Short mmCIF file of C-alpha atoms and ligand atoms in Angstrom, two decimals:
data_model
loop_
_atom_site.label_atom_id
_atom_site.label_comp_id
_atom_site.label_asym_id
_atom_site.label_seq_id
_atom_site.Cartn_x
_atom_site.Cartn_y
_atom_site.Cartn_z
CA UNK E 1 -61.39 74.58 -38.74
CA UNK E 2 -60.43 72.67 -35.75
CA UNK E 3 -57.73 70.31 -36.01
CA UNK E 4 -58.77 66.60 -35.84
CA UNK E 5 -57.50 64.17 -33.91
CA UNK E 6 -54.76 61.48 -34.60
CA UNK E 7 -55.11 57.97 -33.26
CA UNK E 8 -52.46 57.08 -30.93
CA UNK E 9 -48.89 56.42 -31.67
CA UNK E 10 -48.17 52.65 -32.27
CA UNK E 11 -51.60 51.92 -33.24
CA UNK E 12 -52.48 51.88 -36.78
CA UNK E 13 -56.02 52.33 -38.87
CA UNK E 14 -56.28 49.22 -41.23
CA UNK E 15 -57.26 51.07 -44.06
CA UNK E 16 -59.77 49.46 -46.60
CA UNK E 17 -56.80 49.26 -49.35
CA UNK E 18 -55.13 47.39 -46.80
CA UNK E 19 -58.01 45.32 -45.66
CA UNK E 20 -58.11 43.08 -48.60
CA UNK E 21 -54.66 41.66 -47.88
CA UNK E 22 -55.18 41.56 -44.06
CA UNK E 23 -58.70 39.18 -45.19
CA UNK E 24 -56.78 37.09 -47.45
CA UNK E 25 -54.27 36.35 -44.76
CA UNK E 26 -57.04 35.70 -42.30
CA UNK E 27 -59.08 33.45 -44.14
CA UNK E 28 -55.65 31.34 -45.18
CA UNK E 29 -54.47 31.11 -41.30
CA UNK E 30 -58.31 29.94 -40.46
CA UNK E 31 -58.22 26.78 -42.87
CA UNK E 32 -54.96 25.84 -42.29
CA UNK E 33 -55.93 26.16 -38.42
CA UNK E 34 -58.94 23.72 -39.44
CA UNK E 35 -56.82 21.15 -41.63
CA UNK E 36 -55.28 20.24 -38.09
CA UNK E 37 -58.67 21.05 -36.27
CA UNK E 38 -57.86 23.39 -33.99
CA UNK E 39 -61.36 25.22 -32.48
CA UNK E 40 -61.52 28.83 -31.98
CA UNK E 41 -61.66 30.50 -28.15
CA UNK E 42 -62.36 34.03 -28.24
CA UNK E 43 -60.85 35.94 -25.15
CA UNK E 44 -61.11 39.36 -23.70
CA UNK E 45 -58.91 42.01 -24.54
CA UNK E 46 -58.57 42.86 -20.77
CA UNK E 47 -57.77 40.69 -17.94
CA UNK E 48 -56.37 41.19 -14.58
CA UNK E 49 -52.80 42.44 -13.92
CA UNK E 50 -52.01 39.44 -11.98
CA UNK E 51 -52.60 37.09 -14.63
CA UNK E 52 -49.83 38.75 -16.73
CA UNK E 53 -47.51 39.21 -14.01
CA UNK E 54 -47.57 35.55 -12.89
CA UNK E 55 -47.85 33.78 -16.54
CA UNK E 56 -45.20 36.28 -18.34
CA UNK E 57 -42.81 36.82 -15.29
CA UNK E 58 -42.71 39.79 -12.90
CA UNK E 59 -38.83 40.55 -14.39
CA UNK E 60 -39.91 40.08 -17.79
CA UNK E 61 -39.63 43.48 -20.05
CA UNK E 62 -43.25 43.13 -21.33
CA UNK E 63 -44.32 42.87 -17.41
CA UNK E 64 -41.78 45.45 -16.50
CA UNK E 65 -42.18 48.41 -18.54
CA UNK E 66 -44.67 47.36 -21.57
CA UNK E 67 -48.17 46.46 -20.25
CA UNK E 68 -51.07 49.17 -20.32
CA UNK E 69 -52.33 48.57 -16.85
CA UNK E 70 -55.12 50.50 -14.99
CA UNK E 71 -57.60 50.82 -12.34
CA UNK E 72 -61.31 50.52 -13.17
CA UNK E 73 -63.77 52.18 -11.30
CA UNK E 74 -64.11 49.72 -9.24
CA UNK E 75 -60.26 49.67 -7.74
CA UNK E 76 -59.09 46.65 -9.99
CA UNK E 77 -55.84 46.71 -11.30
CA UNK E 78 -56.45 45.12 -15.12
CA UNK E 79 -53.97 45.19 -18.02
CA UNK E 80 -54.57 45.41 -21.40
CA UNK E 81 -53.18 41.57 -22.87
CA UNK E 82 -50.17 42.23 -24.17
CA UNK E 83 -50.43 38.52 -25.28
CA UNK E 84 -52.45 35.92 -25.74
CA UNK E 85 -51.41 33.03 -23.86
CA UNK E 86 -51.97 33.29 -20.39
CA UNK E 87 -55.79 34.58 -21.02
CA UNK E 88 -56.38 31.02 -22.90
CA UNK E 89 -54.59 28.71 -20.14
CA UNK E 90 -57.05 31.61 -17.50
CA UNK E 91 -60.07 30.71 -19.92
CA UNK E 92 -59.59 26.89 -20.25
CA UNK E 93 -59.09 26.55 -16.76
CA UNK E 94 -62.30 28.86 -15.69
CA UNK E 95 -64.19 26.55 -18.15
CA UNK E 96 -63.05 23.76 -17.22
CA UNK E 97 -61.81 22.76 -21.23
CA UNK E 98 -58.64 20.22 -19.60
CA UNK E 99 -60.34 17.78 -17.75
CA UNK E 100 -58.62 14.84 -18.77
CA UNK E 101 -58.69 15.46 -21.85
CA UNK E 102 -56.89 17.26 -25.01
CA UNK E 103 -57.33 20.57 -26.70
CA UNK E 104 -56.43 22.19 -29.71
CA UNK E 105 -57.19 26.35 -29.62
CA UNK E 106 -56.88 28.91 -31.67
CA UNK E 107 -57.12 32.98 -31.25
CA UNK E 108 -56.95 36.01 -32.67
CA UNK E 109 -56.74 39.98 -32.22
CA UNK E 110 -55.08 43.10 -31.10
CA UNK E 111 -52.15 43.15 -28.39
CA UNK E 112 -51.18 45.83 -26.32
CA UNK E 113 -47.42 46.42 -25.54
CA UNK E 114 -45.70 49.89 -24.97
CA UNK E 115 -42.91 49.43 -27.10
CA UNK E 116 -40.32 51.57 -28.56
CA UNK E 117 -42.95 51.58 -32.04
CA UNK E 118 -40.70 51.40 -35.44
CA UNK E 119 -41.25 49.51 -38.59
CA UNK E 120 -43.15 46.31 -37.37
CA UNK E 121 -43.47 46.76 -33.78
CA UNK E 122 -46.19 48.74 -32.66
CA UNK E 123 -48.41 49.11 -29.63
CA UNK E 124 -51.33 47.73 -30.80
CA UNK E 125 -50.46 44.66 -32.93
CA UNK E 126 -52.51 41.40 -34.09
CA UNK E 127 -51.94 38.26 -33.54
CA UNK E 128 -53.22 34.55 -34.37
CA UNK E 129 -51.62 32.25 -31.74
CA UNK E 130 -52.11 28.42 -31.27
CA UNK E 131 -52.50 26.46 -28.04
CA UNK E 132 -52.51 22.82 -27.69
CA UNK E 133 -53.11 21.26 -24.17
CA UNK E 134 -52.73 17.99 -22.60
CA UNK E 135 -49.55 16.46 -24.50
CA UNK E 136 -46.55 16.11 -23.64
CA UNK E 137 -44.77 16.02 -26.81
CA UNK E 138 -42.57 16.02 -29.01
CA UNK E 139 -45.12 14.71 -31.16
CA UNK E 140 -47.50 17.76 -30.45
CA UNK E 141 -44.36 20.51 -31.03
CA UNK E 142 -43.30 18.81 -34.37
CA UNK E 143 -46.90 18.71 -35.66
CA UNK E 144 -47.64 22.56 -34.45
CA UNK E 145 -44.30 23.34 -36.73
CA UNK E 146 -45.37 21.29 -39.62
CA UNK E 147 -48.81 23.78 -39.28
CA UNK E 148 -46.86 26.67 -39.11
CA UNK E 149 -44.49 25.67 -42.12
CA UNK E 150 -47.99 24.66 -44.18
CA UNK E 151 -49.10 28.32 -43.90
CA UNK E 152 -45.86 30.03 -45.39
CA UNK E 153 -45.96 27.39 -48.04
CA UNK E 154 -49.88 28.54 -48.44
CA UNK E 155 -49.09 32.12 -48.36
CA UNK E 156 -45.83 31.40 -50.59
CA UNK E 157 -43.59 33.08 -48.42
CA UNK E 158 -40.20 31.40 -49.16
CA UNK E 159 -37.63 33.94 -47.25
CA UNK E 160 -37.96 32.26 -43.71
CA UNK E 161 -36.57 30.12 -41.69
CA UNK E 162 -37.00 28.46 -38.82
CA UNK E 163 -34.70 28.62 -35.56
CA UNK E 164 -35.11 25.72 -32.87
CA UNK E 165 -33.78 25.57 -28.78
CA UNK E 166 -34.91 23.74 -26.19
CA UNK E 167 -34.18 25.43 -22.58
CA UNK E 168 -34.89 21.81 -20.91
CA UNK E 169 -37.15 21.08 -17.38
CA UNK E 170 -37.02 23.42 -15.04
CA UNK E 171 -34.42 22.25 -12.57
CA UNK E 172 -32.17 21.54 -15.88
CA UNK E 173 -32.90 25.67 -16.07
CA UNK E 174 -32.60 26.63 -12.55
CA UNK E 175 -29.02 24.53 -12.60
CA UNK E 176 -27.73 26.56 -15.32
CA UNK E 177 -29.17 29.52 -14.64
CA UNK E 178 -26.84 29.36 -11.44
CA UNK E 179 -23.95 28.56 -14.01
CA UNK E 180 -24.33 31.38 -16.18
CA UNK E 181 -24.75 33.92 -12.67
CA UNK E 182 -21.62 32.60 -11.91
CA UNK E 183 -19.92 33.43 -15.62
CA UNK E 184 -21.02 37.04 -16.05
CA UNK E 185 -20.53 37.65 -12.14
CA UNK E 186 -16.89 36.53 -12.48
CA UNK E 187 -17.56 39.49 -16.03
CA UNK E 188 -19.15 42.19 -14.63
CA UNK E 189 -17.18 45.19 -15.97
CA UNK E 190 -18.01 43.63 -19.35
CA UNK E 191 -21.53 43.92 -19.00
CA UNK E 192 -23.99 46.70 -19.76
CA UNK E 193 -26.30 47.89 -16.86
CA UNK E 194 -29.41 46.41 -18.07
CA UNK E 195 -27.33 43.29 -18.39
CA UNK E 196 -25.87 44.00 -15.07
CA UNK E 197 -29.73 44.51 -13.76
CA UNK E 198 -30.50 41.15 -15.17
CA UNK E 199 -28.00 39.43 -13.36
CA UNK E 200 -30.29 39.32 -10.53
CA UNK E 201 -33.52 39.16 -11.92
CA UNK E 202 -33.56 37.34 -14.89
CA UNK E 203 -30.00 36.16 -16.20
CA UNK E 204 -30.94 33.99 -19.23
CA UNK E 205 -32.15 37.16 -20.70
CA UNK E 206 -28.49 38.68 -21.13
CA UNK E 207 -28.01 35.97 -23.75
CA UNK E 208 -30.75 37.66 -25.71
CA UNK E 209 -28.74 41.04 -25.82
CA UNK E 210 -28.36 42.62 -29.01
CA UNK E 211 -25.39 44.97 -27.79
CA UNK E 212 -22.02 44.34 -30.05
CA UNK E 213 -19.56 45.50 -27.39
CA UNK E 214 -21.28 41.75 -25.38
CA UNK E 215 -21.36 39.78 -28.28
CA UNK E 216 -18.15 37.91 -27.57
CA UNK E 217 -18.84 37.74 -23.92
CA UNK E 218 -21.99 35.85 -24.57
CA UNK E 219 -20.23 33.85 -27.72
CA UNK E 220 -18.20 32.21 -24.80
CA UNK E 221 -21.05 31.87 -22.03
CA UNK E 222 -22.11 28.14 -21.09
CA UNK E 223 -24.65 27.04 -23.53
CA UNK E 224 -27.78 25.60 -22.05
CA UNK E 225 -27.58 22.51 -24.33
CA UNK E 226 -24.55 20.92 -22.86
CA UNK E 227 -26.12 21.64 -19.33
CA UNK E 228 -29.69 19.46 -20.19
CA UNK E 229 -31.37 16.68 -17.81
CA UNK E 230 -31.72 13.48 -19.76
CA UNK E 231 -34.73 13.64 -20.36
CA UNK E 232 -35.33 17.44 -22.48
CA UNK E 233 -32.43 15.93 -24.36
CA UNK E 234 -34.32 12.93 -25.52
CA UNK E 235 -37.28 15.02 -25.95
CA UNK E 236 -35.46 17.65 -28.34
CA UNK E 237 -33.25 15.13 -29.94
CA UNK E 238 -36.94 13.35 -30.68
CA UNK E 239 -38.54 16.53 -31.83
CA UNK E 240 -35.36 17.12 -34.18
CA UNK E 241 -35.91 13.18 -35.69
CA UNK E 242 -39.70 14.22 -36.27
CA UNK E 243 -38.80 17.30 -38.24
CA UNK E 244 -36.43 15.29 -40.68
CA UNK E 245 -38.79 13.12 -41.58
CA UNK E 246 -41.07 15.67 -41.95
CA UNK E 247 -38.79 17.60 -44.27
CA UNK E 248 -38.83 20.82 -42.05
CA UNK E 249 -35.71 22.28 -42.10
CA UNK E 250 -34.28 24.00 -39.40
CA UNK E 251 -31.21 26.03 -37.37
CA UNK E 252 -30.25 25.06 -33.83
CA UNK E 253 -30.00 28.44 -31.50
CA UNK E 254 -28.84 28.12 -28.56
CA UNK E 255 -29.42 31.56 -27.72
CA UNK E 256 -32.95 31.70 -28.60
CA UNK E 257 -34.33 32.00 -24.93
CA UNK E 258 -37.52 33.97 -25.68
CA UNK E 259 -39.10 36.99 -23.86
CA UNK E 260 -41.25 35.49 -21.46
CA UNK E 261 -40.70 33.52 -18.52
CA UNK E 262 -43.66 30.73 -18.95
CA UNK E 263 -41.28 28.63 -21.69
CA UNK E 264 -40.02 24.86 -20.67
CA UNK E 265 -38.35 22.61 -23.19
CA UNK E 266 -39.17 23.86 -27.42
CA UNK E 267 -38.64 27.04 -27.78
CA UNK E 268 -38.87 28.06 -31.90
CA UNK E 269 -39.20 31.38 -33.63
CA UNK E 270 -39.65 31.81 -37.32
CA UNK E 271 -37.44 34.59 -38.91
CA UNK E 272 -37.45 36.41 -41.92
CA UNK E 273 -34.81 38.99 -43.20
CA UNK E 274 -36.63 40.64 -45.26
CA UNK E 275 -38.72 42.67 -42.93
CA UNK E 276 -35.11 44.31 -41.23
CA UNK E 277 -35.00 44.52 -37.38
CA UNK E 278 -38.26 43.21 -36.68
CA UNK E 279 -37.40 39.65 -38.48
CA UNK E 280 -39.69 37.26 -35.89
CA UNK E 281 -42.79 36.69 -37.88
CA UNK E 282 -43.72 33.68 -35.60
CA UNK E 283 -42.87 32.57 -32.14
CA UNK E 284 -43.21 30.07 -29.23
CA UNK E 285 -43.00 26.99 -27.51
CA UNK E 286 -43.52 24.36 -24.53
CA UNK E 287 -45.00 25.91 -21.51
CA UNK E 288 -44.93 22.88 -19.37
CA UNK E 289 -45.70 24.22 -15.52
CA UNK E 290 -47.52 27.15 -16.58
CA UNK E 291 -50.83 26.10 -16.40
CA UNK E 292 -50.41 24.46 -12.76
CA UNK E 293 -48.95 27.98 -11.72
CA UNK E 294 -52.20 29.36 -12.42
CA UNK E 295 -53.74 27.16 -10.50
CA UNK E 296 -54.54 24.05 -12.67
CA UNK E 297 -53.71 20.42 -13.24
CA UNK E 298 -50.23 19.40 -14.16
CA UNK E 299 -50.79 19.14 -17.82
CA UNK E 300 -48.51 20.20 -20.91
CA UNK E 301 -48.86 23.10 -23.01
CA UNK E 302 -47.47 24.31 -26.15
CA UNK E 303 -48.27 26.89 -28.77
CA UNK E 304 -47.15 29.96 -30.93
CA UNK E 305 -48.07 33.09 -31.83
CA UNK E 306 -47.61 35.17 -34.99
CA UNK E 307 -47.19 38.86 -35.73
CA UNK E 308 -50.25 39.70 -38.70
CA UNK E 309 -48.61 43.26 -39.33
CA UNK E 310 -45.32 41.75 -40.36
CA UNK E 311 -47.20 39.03 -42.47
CA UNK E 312 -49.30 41.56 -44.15
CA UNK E 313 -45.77 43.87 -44.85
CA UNK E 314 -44.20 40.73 -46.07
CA UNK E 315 -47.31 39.77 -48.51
CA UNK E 316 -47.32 43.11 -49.63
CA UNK E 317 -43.66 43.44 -50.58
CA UNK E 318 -43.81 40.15 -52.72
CA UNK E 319 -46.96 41.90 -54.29
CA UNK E 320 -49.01 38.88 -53.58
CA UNK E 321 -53.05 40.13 -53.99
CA UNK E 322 -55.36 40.64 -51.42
CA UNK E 323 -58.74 39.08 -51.07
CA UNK E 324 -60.95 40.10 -54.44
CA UNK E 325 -63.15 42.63 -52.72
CA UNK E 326 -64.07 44.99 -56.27
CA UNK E 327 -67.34 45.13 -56.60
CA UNK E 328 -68.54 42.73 -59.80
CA UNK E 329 -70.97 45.24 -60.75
CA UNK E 330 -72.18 49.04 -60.27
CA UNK E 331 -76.02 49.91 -61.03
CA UNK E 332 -76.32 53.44 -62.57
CA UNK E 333 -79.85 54.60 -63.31
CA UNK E 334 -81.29 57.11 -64.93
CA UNK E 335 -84.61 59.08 -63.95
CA UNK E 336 -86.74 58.39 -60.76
CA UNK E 337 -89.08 55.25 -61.86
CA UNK E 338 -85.25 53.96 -63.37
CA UNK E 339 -84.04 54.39 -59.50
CA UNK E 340 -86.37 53.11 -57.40
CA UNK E 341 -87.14 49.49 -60.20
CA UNK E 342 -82.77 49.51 -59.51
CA UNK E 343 -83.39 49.52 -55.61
CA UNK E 344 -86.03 46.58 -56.00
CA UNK E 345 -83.88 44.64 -58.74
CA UNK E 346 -80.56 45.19 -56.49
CA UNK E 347 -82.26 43.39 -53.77
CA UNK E 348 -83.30 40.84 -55.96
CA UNK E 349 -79.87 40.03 -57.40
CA UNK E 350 -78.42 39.85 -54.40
CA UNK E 351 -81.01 37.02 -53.38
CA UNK E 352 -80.38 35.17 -56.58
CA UNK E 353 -76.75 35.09 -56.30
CA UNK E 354 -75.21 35.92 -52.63
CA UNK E 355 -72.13 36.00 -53.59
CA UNK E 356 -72.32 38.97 -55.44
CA UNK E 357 -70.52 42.35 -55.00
CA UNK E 358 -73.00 45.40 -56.23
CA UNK E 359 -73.18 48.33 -55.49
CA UNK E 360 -75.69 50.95 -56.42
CA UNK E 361 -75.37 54.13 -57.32
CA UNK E 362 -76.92 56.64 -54.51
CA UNK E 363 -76.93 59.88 -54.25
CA UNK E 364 -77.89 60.90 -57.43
CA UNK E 365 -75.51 62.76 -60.46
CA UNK E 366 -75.90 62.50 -64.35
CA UNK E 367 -75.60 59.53 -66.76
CA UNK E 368 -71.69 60.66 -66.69
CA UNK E 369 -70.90 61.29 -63.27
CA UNK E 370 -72.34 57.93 -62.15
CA UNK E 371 -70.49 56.77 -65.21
CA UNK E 372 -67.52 58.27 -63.37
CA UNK E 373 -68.13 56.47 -60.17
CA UNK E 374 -68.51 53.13 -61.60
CA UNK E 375 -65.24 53.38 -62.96
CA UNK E 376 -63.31 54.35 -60.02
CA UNK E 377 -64.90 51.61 -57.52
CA UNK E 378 -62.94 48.98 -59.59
CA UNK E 379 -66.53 46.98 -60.71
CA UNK E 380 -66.11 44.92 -63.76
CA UNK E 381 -69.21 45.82 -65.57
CA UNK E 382 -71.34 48.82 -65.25
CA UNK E 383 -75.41 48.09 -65.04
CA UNK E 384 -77.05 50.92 -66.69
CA UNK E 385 -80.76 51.18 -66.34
CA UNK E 386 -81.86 54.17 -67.80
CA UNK E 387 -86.10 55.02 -68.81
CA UNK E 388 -85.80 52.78 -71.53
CA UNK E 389 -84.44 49.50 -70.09
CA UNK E 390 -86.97 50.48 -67.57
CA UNK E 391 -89.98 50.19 -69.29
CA UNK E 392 -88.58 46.99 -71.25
CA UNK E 393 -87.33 45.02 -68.20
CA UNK E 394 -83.73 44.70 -69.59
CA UNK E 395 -80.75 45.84 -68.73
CA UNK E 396 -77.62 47.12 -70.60
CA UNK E 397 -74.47 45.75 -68.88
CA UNK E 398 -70.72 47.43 -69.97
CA UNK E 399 -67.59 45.88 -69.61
CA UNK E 400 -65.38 48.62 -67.80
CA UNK E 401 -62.00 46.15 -67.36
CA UNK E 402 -59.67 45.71 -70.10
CA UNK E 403 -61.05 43.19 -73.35
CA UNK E 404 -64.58 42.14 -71.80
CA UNK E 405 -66.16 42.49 -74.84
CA UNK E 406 -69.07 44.71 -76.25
CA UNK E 407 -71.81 46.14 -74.54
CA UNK E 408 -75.16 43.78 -74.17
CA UNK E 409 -78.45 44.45 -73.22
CA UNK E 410 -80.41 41.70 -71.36
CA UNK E 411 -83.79 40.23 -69.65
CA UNK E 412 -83.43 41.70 -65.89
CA UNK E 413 -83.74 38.08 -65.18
CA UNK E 414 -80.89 37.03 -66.92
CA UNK E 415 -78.85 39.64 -65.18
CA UNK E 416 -77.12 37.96 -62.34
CA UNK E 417 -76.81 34.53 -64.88
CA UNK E 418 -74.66 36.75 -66.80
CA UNK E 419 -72.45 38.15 -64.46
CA UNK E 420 -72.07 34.80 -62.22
CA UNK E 421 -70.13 33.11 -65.91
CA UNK E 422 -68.18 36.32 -66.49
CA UNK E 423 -66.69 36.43 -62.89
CA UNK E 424 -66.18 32.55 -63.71
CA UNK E 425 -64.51 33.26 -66.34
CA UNK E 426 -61.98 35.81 -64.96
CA UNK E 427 -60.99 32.85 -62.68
CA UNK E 428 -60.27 29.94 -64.91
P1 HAM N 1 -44.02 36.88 -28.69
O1 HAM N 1 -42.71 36.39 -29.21
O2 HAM N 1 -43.99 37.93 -27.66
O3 HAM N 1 -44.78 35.60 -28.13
O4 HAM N 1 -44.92 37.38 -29.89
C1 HAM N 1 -45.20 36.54 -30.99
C2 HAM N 1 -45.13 37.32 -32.30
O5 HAM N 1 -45.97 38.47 -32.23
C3 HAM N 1 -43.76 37.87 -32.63
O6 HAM N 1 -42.95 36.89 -33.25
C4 HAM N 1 -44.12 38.99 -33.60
O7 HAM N 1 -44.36 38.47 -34.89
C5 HAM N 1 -45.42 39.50 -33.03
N1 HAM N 1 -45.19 40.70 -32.19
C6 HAM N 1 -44.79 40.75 -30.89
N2 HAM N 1 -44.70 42.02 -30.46
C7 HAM N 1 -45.03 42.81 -31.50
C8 HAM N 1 -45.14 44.24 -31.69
N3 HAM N 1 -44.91 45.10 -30.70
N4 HAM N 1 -45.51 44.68 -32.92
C9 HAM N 1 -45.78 43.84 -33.93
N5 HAM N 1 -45.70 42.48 -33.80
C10 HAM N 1 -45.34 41.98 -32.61
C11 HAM N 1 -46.01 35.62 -27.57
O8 HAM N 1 -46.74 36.56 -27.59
C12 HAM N 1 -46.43 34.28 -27.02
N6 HAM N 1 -47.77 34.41 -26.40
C13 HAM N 1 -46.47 33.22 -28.12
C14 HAM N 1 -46.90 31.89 -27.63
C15 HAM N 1 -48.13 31.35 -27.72
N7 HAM N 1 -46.15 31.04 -26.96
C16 HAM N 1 -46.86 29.97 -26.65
N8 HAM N 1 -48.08 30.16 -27.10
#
């Protein structure tokens, strides 16, 4: 036999045992997204290379080394988003969506990075990340936390926290970014050579290293907070009074300087230590500037995005259930005339209650092999309608699931009546 293929490494089937929990998850993010109306934008999963490299940050690692990028027939270099960002601020702007006015997005779907791919980083990931244009904040920033904070309080996930930095305007950046050059130069031998590399290209990011031998180095570098402009300090120290009154609590970082180059002001992650190394279940901030880089209005823009995989891992490990996806009922039938009356009646149900989750036996097999069947897809009840229930219009419905009572036999009208009070009842 020849050997069959296996999908690509870092990208992972969601298989249906999985699916339930990745659907629960889904529909929770979507109504908390609504209680603070945010609309949906759906983007493509391809854009072109440019758009990455001047949103993200040619000297970023994602631009550097982690973005799937390829010609098309046609000669055009495109990239598979490794984020979702810069194709919203591309989209809004193409659609004109900031024209003196404000907007509250929302988007979701696979990301393509080439990562190293261990437990919760992969190379095709999901995400649902938020976008809200037009405001300068910090009202905005405080009230995209307080969203954030409503879904793990939704979801009950307890074990996170929430890390807060602000990396100021960006001459409050670029004068500290010459400070810190100046600290590691006069440092060198202590550095490592992707540190060393950095201290041309992108300096801030050394304080992000995760090498012990630096660690004390970068304990003792300038912070960025004691180098801000007036003004991101009154912003931050504004954000931080919204948040107390709010009742979100919170850690100042001041090495939290984020991945990608497009961040002003806010920066927040939320973190989680139960997942091990890949803690950062949500992530982002203010990308004031960015969308005038790509060519539109000077206008404000913040958002986050979160990682689904490492949601779904942590719902899992705190055994919280998936989406109820069993089936409420499974028709067997017995006999030809029994099977095609249970295709007609199926159809029927369904129109009487749409809600409902049958499914009907096909493909033939005896009274106990369908028997069998029923019992494995997880259905509450088993419809059996064999030559006799056939010829008297009724029914005989089975409890399979623990004490559901005794077997009754009803009116084939009665039939989805029935059913809709006993999944009631499992409910309440
Ligand atoms: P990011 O920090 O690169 O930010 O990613 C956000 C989240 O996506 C991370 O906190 C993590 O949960 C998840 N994530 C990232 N990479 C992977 C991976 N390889 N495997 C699994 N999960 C991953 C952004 O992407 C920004 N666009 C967020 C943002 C939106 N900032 C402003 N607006």
């Amino acid at each position: 036999m020849a050997k069959h293929f296996q999908a690509v490494r870092g990208m992972n089937d969601i298989l249906p045992a999985e699916a339930a929990q990745w659907q629960r998850l889904e529909a929770t993010v979507r109504d908390v997204l609504a209680a603070y109306d945010y609309q949906e934008i759906r983007l493509p999963l391809v854009e072109k290379t440019e758009l990455f490299a001047r949103a993200i940050g040619e000297v970023t690692d994602i631009v550097e080394k982690e973005m799937y990028t390829f010609a098309d027939r046609n000669g055009d270099n495109l990239t598979l988003r490794p984020e979702g960002t810069a194709g919203c601020v591309r989209a809004c702007l193409e659609h004109g969506l900031l024209h003196h006015q404000t907007r509250r997005l929302w988007y979701a779907g696979p990301m393509f990075r080439y990562e190293k791919p261990q437990k919760g980083r992969y190379r095709q990931f999901h995400q649902v990340g938020a976008e809200a244009y037009g405001m300068a904040g910090p009202d905005i920033d405080a009230e995209l936390i307080c969203l954030s904070a409503r879904l793990w309080r939704r979801l009950g996930l307890n074990e996170v926290s929430l890390q807060l930095n602000t990396l100021g305007s960006s001459a409050a950046r670029a004068a500290y970014r010459e400070r810190l050059v100046g600290y590691f130069t006069a440092r060198q031998s202590g550095l490592d050579e992707d540190s060393r590399r950095r201290l041309q290209t992108n300096p801030l990011r050394i304080l992000d290293s995760k090498n012990p031998t630096m660690q004390a180095l970068i304990a003792e570098a300038p912070a960025l907070l004691d180098h801000l402009d007036p003004e991101s300090l009154a912003h931050f120290e504004e954000l931080k009074a919204l948040l107390d009154a709010a009742g979100i609590v919170y850690q100042i970082n001041p090495r939290l300087v984020r991945g990608l180059d497009y961040y002003r002001q806010t920066v927040f992650e939320w973190v989680t230590d139960t997942l091990g190394a890949q803690g950062a279940i949500c992530a982002g901030g203010r990308y004031d500037g960015l969308i005038e880089e790509l060519g539109g209005p000077a206008t404000g823009g913040i958002g986050f995005a979160m990682g689904l995989e490492r949601l779904v891992a942590m719902l899992t490990a705190a055994g919280r259930p998936g989406a109820d996806s069993a089936p409420h009922a499974y028709l067997i039938t017995v006999g030809e005339v029994a099977q095609q009356i249970g295709l007609v009646l199926a159809e029927r149900w369904r129109d009487e209650w749409p809600e409902l989750r049958l499914r009907l036996n096909c493909g033939g097999g005896s009274f106990k092999a369908q028997f069998r069947r029923a019992d494995h897809s997880g259905a509450r009840f088993a419809l059996i309608l064999g030559e006799d229930e056939a010829k008297t219009a009724t029914i005989a419905i089975k409890p399979l699931r623990e004490a559901q009572g005794e077997q009754v036999t009803l009116p084939q009208e009665q039939a989805t009546a029935w059913l809709r009070t006993a999944a009631l009842d499992k409910k309440s």
